[in-house]
PDB file of C-alpha atoms in Angstrom:
ATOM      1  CA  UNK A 409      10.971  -7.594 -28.319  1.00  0.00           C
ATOM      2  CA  UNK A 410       8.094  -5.013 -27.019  1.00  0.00           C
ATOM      3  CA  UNK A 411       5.471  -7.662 -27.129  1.00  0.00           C
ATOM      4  CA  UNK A 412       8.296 -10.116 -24.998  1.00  0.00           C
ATOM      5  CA  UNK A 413       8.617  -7.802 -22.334  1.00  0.00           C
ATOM      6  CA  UNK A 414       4.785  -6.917 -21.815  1.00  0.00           C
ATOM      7  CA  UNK A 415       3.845 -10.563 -21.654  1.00  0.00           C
ATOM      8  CA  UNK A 416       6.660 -10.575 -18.771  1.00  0.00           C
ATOM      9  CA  UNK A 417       5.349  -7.171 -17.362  1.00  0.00           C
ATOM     10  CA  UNK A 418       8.738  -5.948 -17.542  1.00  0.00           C
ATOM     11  CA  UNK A 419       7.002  -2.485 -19.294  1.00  0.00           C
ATOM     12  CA  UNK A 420       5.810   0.173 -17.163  1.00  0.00           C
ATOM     13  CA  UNK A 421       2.467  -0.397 -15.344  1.00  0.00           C
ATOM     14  CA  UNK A 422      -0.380   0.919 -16.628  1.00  0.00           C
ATOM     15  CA  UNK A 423      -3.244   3.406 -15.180  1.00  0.00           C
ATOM     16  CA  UNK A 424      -6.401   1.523 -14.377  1.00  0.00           C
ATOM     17  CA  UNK A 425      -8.870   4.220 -14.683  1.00  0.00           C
ATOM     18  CA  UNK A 426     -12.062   1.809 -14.716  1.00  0.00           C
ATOM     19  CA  UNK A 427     -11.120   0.805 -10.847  1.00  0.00           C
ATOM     20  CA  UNK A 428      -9.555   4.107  -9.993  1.00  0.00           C
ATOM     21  CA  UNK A 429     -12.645   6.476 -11.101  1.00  0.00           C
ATOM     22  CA  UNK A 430     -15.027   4.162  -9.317  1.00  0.00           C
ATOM     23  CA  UNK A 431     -12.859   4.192  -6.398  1.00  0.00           C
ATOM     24  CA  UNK A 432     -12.507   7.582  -5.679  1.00  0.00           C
ATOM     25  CA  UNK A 433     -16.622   7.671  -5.798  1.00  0.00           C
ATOM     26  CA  UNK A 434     -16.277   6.114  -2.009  1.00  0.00           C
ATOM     27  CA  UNK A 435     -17.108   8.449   1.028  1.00  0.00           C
ATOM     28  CA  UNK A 436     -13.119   9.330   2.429  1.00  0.00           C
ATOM     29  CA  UNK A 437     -11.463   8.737  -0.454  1.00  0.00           C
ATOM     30  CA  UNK A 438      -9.470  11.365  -1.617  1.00  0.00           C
ATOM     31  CA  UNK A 439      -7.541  10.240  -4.458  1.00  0.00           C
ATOM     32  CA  UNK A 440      -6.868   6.333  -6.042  1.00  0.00           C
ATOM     33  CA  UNK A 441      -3.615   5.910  -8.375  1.00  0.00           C
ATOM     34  CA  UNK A 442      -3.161   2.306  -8.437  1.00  0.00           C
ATOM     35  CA  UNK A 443      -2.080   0.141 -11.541  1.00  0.00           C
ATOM     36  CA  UNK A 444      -1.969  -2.821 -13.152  1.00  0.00           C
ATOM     37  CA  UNK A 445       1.444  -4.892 -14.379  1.00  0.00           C
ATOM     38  CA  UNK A 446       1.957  -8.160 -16.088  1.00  0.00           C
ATOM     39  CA  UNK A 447      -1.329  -8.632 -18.325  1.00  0.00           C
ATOM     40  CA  UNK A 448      -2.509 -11.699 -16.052  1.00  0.00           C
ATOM     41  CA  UNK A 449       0.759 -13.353 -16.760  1.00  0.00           C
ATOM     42  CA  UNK A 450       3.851 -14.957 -14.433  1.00  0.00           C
ATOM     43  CA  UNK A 451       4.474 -11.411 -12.345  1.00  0.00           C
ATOM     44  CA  UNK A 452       1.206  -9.588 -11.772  1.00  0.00           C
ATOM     45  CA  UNK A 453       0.340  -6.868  -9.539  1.00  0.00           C
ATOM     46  CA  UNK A 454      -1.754  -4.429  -7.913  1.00  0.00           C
ATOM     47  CA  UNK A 455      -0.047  -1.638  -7.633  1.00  0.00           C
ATOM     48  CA  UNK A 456      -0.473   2.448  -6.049  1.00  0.00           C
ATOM     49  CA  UNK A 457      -2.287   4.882  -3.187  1.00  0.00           C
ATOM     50  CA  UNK A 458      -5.374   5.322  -1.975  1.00  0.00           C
ATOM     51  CA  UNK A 459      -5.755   8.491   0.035  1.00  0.00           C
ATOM     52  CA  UNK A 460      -8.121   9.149   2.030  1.00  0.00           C
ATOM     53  CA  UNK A 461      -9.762  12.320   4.280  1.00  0.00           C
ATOM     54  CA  UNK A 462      -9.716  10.285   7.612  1.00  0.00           C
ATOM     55  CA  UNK A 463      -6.940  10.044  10.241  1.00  0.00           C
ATOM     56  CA  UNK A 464      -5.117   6.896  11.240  1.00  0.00           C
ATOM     57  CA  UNK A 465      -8.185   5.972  13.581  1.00  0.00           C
ATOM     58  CA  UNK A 466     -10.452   5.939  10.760  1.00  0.00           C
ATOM     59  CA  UNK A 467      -8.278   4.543   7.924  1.00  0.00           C
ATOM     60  CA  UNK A 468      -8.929   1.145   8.345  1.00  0.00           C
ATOM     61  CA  UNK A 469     -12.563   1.698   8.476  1.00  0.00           C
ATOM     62  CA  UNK A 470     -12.770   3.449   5.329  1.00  0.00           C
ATOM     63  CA  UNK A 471      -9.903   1.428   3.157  1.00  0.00           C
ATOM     64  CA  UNK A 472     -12.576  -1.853   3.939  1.00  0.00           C
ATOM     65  CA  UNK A 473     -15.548  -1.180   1.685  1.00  0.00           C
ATOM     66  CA  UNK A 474     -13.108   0.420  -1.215  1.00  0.00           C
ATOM     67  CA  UNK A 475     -11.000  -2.474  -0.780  1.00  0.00           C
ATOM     68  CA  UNK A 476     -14.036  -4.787  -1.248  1.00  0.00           C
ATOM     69  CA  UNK A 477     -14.313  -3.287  -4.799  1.00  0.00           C
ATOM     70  CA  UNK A 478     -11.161  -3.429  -5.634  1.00  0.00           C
ATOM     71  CA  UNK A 479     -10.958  -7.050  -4.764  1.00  0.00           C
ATOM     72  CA  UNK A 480     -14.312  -7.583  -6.769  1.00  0.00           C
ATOM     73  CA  UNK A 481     -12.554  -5.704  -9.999  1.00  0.00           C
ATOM     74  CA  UNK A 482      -9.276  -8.036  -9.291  1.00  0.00           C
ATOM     75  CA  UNK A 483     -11.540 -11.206  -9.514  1.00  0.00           C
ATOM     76  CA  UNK A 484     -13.582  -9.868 -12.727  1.00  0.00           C
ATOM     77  CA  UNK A 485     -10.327  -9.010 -14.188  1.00  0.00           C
ATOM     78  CA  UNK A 486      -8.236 -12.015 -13.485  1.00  0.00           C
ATOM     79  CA  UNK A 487     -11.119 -14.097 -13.247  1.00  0.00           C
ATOM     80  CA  UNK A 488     -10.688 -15.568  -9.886  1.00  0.00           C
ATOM     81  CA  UNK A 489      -7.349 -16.293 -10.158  1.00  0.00           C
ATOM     82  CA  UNK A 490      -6.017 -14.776  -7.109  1.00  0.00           C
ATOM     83  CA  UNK A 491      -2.141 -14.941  -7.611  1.00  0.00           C
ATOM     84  CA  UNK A 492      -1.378 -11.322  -8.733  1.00  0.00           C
ATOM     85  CA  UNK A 493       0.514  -9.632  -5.888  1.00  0.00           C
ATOM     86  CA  UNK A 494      -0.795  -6.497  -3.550  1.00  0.00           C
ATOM     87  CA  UNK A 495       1.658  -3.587  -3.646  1.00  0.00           C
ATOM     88  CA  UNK A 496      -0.998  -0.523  -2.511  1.00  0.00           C
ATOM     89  CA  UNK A 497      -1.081   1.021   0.205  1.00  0.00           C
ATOM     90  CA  UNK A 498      -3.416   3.600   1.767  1.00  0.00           C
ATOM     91  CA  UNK A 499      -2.857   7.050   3.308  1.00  0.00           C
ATOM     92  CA  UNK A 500      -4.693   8.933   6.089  1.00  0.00           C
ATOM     93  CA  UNK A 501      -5.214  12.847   6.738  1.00  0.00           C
ATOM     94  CA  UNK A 502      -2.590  12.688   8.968  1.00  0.00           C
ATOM     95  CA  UNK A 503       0.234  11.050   7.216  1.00  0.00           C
ATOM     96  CA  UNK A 504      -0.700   7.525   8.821  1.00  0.00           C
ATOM     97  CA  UNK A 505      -0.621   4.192   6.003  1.00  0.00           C
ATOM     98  CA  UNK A 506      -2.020   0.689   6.242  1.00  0.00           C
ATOM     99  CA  UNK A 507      -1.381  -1.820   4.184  1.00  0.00           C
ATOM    100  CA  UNK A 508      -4.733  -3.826   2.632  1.00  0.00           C
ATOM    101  CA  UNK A 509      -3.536  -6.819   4.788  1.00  0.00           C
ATOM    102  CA  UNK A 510      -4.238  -5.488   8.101  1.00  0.00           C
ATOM    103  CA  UNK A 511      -7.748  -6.306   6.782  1.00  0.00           C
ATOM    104  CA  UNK A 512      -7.327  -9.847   7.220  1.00  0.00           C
ATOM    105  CA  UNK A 513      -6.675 -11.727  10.270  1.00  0.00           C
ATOM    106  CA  UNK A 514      -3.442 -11.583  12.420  1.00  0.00           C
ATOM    107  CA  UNK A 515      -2.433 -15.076  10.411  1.00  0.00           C
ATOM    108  CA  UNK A 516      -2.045 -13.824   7.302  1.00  0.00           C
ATOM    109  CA  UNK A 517      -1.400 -10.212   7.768  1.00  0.00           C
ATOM    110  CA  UNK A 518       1.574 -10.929   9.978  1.00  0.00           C
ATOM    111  CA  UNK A 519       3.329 -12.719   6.799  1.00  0.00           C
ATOM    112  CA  UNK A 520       6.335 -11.065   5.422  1.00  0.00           C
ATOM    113  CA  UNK A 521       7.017 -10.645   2.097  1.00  0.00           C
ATOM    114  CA  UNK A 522       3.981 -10.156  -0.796  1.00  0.00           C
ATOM    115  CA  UNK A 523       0.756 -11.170  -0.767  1.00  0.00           C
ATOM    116  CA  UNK A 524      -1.803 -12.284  -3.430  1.00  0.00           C
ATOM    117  CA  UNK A 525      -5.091 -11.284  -3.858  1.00  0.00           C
ATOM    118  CA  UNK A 526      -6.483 -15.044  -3.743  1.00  0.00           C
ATOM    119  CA  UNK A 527      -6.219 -13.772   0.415  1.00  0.00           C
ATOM    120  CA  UNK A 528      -8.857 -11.693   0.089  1.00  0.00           C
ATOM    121  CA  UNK A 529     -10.747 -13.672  -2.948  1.00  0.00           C
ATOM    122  CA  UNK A 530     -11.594 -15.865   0.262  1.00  0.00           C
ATOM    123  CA  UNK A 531     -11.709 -13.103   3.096  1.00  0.00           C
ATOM    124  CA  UNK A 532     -14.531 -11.083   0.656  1.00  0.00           C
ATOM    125  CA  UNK A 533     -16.486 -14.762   0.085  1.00  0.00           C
ATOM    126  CA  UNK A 534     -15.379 -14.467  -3.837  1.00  0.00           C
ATOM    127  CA  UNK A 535     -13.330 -18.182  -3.721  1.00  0.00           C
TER     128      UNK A 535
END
């Protein structure tokens, strides 16, 4: 039954401390909890905080080389299949978030409703 459920990523998500120790290496960043769910199976994610040291003005600045890596580490990991959903989110100094989408153009970012990392596979030149 446990091996059922974490094929399905039904079990709790794991810490992913070979992307979150290299993440908080970056100039701003604070602290990284993000983790992984589904094992590259049906329902896979990205999930967690990034916090940064900048304020809202800043944030999107900073959260765009990090969120290079990250996507980098997502294609290594999944290699380059982009359908595993983006649920993080980064904070600001001064209590300000952005979501990794407002990275991409006004097309795509605008989209309601989840959003898979095959997005940014093509926005970083990895597809």
């Amino acid at each position: 039954m446990i091996a059922a459920l974490a094929g399905c990523g039904r079990l709790l998500p794991s810490r992913t401390d070979s992307l979150n120790d290299p993440v908080e290496e970056f100039e701003h960043v604070t602290s990284s909890e993000m983790e992984t769910s589904g094992g590259g199976t049906m329902r896979t994610s990205l999930r967690g905080d990034i916090r940064f040291d900048v304020d809202e003005e800043q944030l999107l600045d900073a959260l765009d080389p990090v969120w290079r890596s990250v996507v980098e580490y997502i294609f290594e990991k999944d290699e380059g299949f982009g359908s595993r959903t983006v649920l993080v989110t980064a904070h600001g100094a001064d209590g300000s978030t952005v979501e990794p989408r407002e990275l991409l153009g006004s097309e795509v970012a605008d989209q309601f409703g989840s959003l898979s990392f095959i997005h940014f596979f093509e926005h970083y030149g990895l597809a």
